[in-house]
Short mmCIF file of C-alpha atoms in Angstrom, two decimals:
data_model
loop_
_atom_site.label_atom_id
_atom_site.label_comp_id
_atom_site.label_asym_id
_atom_site.label_seq_id
_atom_site.Cartn_x
_atom_site.Cartn_y
_atom_site.Cartn_z
CA MET A 1 79.10 88.89 117.51
CA PRO A 2 78.53 88.76 121.30
CA LEU A 3 80.85 91.31 122.87
CA PRO A 4 82.29 89.01 125.59
CA GLU A 5 83.26 86.36 123.04
CA THR A 6 84.64 88.96 120.66
CA PHE A 7 86.75 90.50 123.43
CA THR A 8 88.07 87.09 124.48
CA ARG A 9 89.03 86.04 120.97
CA THR A 10 90.60 89.40 120.17
CA THR A 11 92.69 89.54 123.34
CA THR A 12 93.82 85.96 122.72
CA LEU A 13 94.97 86.88 119.23
CA VAL A 14 96.73 90.00 120.56
CA ARG A 15 98.59 87.96 123.18
CA HIS A 16 99.55 85.40 120.56
CA ASN A 17 101.00 88.06 118.25
CA LEU A 18 102.83 89.73 121.13
CA LEU A 19 104.37 86.36 121.92
CA LEU A 20 105.59 86.08 118.33
CA VAL A 21 107.18 89.52 118.63
CA ARG A 22 108.92 88.65 121.91
CA ARG A 23 110.38 85.53 120.35
CA GLU A 24 111.97 87.58 117.54
CA PRO A 25 112.64 91.03 119.06
CA GLY A 26 115.55 91.91 116.78
CA PRO A 27 113.61 93.72 114.01
CA ILE A 28 111.70 95.93 116.44
CA LEU A 29 114.78 96.67 118.56
CA SER A 30 116.67 97.78 115.46
CA ARG A 31 113.80 100.12 114.52
CA MET A 32 114.02 101.62 118.01
CA ILE A 33 117.79 102.00 118.36
CA LEU A 34 118.94 103.01 114.86
CA PRO A 35 116.83 106.22 114.73
CA LEU A 36 118.44 107.48 117.93
CA VAL A 37 121.91 106.87 116.51
CA PHE A 38 120.94 108.55 113.24
CA LEU A 39 119.45 111.55 115.02
CA THR A 40 122.45 112.02 117.31
CA LEU A 41 125.00 111.85 114.48
CA LEU A 42 123.10 113.90 111.88
CA ARG A 43 121.74 116.66 114.11
CA PRO A 44 125.01 118.70 114.07
CA LEU A 45 124.75 118.96 110.28
CA TYR A 46 121.23 120.33 110.48
CA THR A 47 122.00 122.77 113.28
CA ALA A 48 125.07 124.05 111.43
CA ALA A 49 122.91 124.78 108.37
CA GLN A 50 119.69 126.02 110.01
CA GLY A 51 120.58 127.03 113.55
CA PRO A 52 119.99 125.16 116.83
CA GLY A 53 116.20 125.44 116.99
CA ALA A 54 115.23 124.89 113.34
CA GLY A 55 118.05 122.41 112.81
CA THR A 56 117.01 120.22 115.74
CA GLU A 57 113.38 120.32 114.59
CA GLN A 58 114.31 119.31 111.03
CA ALA A 59 116.53 116.51 112.30
CA VAL A 60 113.75 115.15 114.50
CA VAL A 61 111.10 115.37 111.78
CA GLY A 62 113.38 113.72 109.24
CA THR A 63 114.26 110.91 111.63
CA VAL A 64 110.66 110.25 112.68
CA VAL A 65 109.30 110.16 109.13
CA THR A 66 112.15 108.18 107.57
CA PHE A 67 112.46 105.48 110.20
CA SER A 68 108.73 105.12 110.75
CA LEU A 69 108.32 104.49 107.02
CA LEU A 70 111.05 101.86 107.23
CA ALA A 71 109.11 100.38 110.15
CA LEU A 72 106.33 99.43 107.73
CA SER A 73 108.01 96.05 107.98
CA ILE A 74 106.47 95.62 111.43
CA SER A 75 102.87 95.59 110.25
CA GLY A 76 103.56 94.14 106.81
CA SER A 77 105.54 91.13 108.00
CA ALA A 78 102.90 90.32 110.63
CA ILE A 79 100.50 89.29 107.87
CA LEU A 80 103.00 88.08 105.28
CA THR A 81 104.65 85.71 107.76
CA GLU A 82 101.30 84.01 108.36
CA ARG A 83 100.71 83.69 104.63
CA LEU A 84 104.13 82.23 103.87
CA ALA A 85 103.88 79.79 106.79
CA ARG A 86 100.43 78.66 105.53
CA THR A 87 98.91 79.46 108.91
CA TRP A 88 96.67 82.21 107.56
CA ASP A 89 94.24 79.61 106.22
CA ARG A 90 93.99 78.07 109.68
CA LEU A 91 93.20 81.43 111.22
CA ARG A 92 90.48 82.27 108.72
CA ALA A 93 88.97 78.80 109.07
CA GLY A 94 88.43 79.28 112.80
CA SER A 95 85.63 81.00 114.64
CA ALA A 96 87.29 84.42 114.74
CA HIS A 97 85.64 87.17 112.72
CA PRO A 98 87.81 88.98 110.12
CA VAL A 99 87.67 92.13 112.27
CA GLU A 100 89.04 90.17 115.22
CA LEU A 101 91.86 88.74 113.11
CA PHE A 102 92.82 92.20 111.93
CA ALA A 103 92.65 93.60 115.45
CA GLY A 104 94.87 90.82 116.74
CA LYS A 105 97.51 91.81 114.20
CA ALA A 106 96.93 95.55 114.37
CA VAL A 107 97.20 96.21 118.11
CA PRO A 108 100.81 94.97 118.58
CA ALA A 109 101.95 96.59 115.32
CA PHE A 110 100.27 99.91 116.13
CA THR A 111 101.80 99.90 119.61
CA ALA A 112 105.28 99.29 118.19
CA LEU A 113 104.91 102.03 115.55
CA LEU A 114 103.68 104.57 118.08
CA ALA A 115 106.36 103.58 120.61
CA GLN A 116 109.09 104.10 118.01
CA GLN A 117 107.94 107.65 117.27
CA ALA A 118 107.39 108.49 120.93
CA LEU A 119 110.90 107.25 121.74
CA ILE A 120 112.48 109.46 119.08
CA VAL A 121 110.53 112.55 120.11
CA GLY A 122 111.03 111.86 123.81
CA PHE A 123 114.77 111.46 123.28
CA ALA A 124 114.90 114.75 121.38
CA ILE A 125 113.00 116.56 124.14
CA ALA A 126 115.02 115.09 127.00
CA VAL A 127 118.49 115.13 125.44
CA LEU A 128 118.57 117.45 122.42
CA GLY A 129 116.49 120.34 123.71
CA LEU A 130 113.48 120.04 121.39
CA ARG A 131 110.67 122.27 122.70
CA PRO A 132 107.23 121.52 121.17
CA GLN A 133 104.75 124.38 121.42
CA HIS A 134 101.77 122.05 121.91
CA TYR A 135 102.13 118.49 123.15
CA GLY A 136 98.49 117.63 122.44
CA LEU A 137 98.82 118.52 118.76
CA LEU A 138 102.07 116.57 118.58
CA ALA A 139 100.38 113.50 120.06
CA ALA A 140 97.54 113.82 117.54
CA VAL A 141 99.98 113.80 114.63
CA LEU A 142 101.87 110.79 115.98
CA LEU A 143 98.63 108.85 116.46
CA SER A 144 97.33 109.76 112.99
CA TRP A 145 100.65 108.92 111.35
CA SER A 146 100.71 105.56 113.15
CA VAL A 147 97.25 104.78 111.74
CA THR A 148 98.53 105.64 108.25
CA LEU A 149 101.60 103.44 108.67
CA LEU A 150 99.45 100.58 109.95
CA GLY A 151 97.19 100.80 106.91
CA LEU A 152 100.10 101.06 104.47
CA GLY A 153 101.94 98.18 106.10
CA THR A 154 98.86 95.97 106.12
CA LEU A 155 98.29 96.62 102.43
CA LEU A 156 101.92 95.78 101.66
CA GLY A 157 101.62 92.58 103.70
CA VAL A 158 98.57 91.57 101.70
CA LEU A 159 100.02 92.38 98.27
CA ALA A 160 103.63 91.20 98.68
CA ARG A 161 104.43 87.64 97.61
CA SER A 162 107.71 87.18 99.46
CA MET A 163 109.79 88.71 102.24
CA GLY A 164 112.24 90.00 99.64
CA GLU A 165 109.45 91.78 97.81
CA LEU A 166 108.15 93.28 101.05
CA SER A 167 111.66 94.38 102.06
CA ALA A 168 112.21 96.10 98.71
CA ALA A 169 108.85 97.86 99.00
CA TYR A 170 109.44 99.40 102.41
CA ASP A 171 113.17 100.12 101.88
CA ILE A 172 112.75 101.85 98.51
CA GLY A 173 109.35 103.31 99.33
CA GLY A 174 110.46 104.56 102.73
CA MET A 175 113.45 106.47 101.43
CA LEU A 176 111.56 107.72 98.37
CA PHE A 177 108.54 108.96 100.31
CA SER A 178 110.60 110.60 103.04
CA SER A 179 112.85 112.35 100.50
CA LEU A 180 109.99 113.51 98.26
CA GLY A 181 108.06 114.66 101.30
CA GLY A 182 110.77 117.06 102.44
CA ALA A 183 111.48 115.15 105.64
CA LEU A 184 115.22 114.74 105.19
CA VAL A 185 115.83 117.95 103.24
CA PRO A 186 113.47 120.98 103.34
CA LEU A 187 111.42 121.37 100.17
CA ALA A 188 112.55 124.99 99.88
CA VAL A 189 116.08 123.93 98.91
CA LEU A 190 115.04 121.06 96.63
CA PRO A 191 114.26 121.41 92.89
CA HIS A 192 110.86 122.95 92.14
CA TRP A 193 109.43 119.75 90.67
CA VAL A 194 109.93 117.99 94.01
CA ALA A 195 107.66 120.50 95.76
CA VAL A 196 105.04 119.97 93.04
CA VAL A 197 104.87 116.19 93.46
CA ALA A 198 105.52 116.17 97.23
CA PRO A 199 101.82 115.99 98.28
CA ILE A 200 101.51 112.50 96.75
CA SER A 201 103.94 111.25 99.40
CA PRO A 202 102.59 110.21 102.80
CA GLY A 203 105.89 111.47 104.21
CA TYR A 204 104.99 114.99 103.08
CA TRP A 205 101.85 115.04 105.22
CA ALA A 206 103.63 113.51 108.19
CA ALA A 207 106.44 116.07 108.00
CA ARG A 208 103.98 118.91 107.51
CA GLY A 209 101.93 117.79 110.48
CA LEU A 210 104.96 117.44 112.73
CA HIS A 211 106.26 120.90 111.84
CA ALA A 212 102.81 122.39 112.43
CA ALA A 213 102.40 120.62 115.78
CA LEU A 214 105.85 121.67 116.96
CA ALA A 215 104.97 125.25 116.04
CA GLY A 216 101.57 125.06 117.75
CA ASP A 217 99.56 125.60 114.51
CA ALA A 218 96.26 123.89 115.33
CA THR A 219 94.55 124.45 111.95
CA ALA A 220 97.38 122.99 109.87
CA THR A 221 97.86 120.13 112.33
CA LEU A 222 94.21 119.05 112.32
CA THR A 223 94.00 119.30 108.53
CA THR A 224 97.05 117.08 108.23
CA CYS A 225 95.68 114.59 110.76
CA ALA A 226 92.47 114.30 108.74
CA THR A 227 94.48 113.63 105.58
CA LEU A 228 96.63 111.00 107.28
CA LEU A 229 93.62 109.23 108.82
CA THR A 230 91.85 109.18 105.45
CA LEU A 231 94.90 107.68 103.78
CA GLY A 232 95.36 105.04 106.48
CA THR A 233 91.68 104.08 106.41
CA THR A 234 91.70 103.83 102.61
CA CYS A 235 94.69 101.48 102.68
CA ALA A 236 93.10 99.34 105.40
CA ILE A 237 89.85 99.06 103.44
CA ALA A 238 91.78 98.11 100.29
CA ALA A 239 93.62 95.40 102.24
CA ALA A 240 90.35 94.10 103.73
CA LEU A 241 88.67 93.97 100.31
CA ARG A 242 91.63 92.05 98.92
CA LEU A 243 91.23 89.49 101.71
CA ARG A 244 87.48 89.04 101.45
CA GLY A 245 85.85 86.32 99.40
CA ARG A 246 82.31 86.14 98.04
CA SER A 247 81.08 84.74 101.34
CA SER A 248 82.63 87.66 103.26
CA ARG A 249 85.19 85.31 104.82
CA LEU A 250 88.91 85.94 104.59
CA VAL A 251 90.33 84.24 101.54
CA ALA A 252 93.64 82.49 101.01
CA LEU A 253 96.37 84.43 99.23
#
């Protein structure tokens, strides 16, 4: 693939997908606004139970993990919409390479996922008094978690057969993974069996990484980032394999 042609096709696909988002901004706006409302209203409960510092941190971590998991709809619907509209076959029949098609979908979705998390954390720092010990580690966790969400969402978009099925997957899965991961309620106060199964939840690693980054623990943060990146890459590879035919072209679903 000549680099100039690849760049041109990829940027064209990115602009096209950004245009689709601008035409229907409601879903993304709701994913941006609702977390701030949730965080503002629920923070007093956390601070009353854990104190101002720990309570604010737990409220922020819970909000970031829960609402970013619900935002799987952003990346999942980007692919599923094309499939349901029967435009996916047109895309794969064109001259664009599968990597370019994925990049065209991934860049806008990744930007939206990262922007959502940055907005929540930025709001907490500016308004609620959150004081991260290391901003670089915090940024690393947010980037790694966004990669994981992108991979998970892409896989859901490939496997789901309808919007209702996709909605059920990210609604139920989002709340289940965030709860099992100790994002909404600390694992220390949950039944013992929850702590045992918690590591199977992506939300557990996201919450762990956020707590470690906010505390300035570099070792725990980097270990968590590696786990999240591995998970996201695995999901992306699984989605790509599902979409590839014998001729290495993207197949119809």
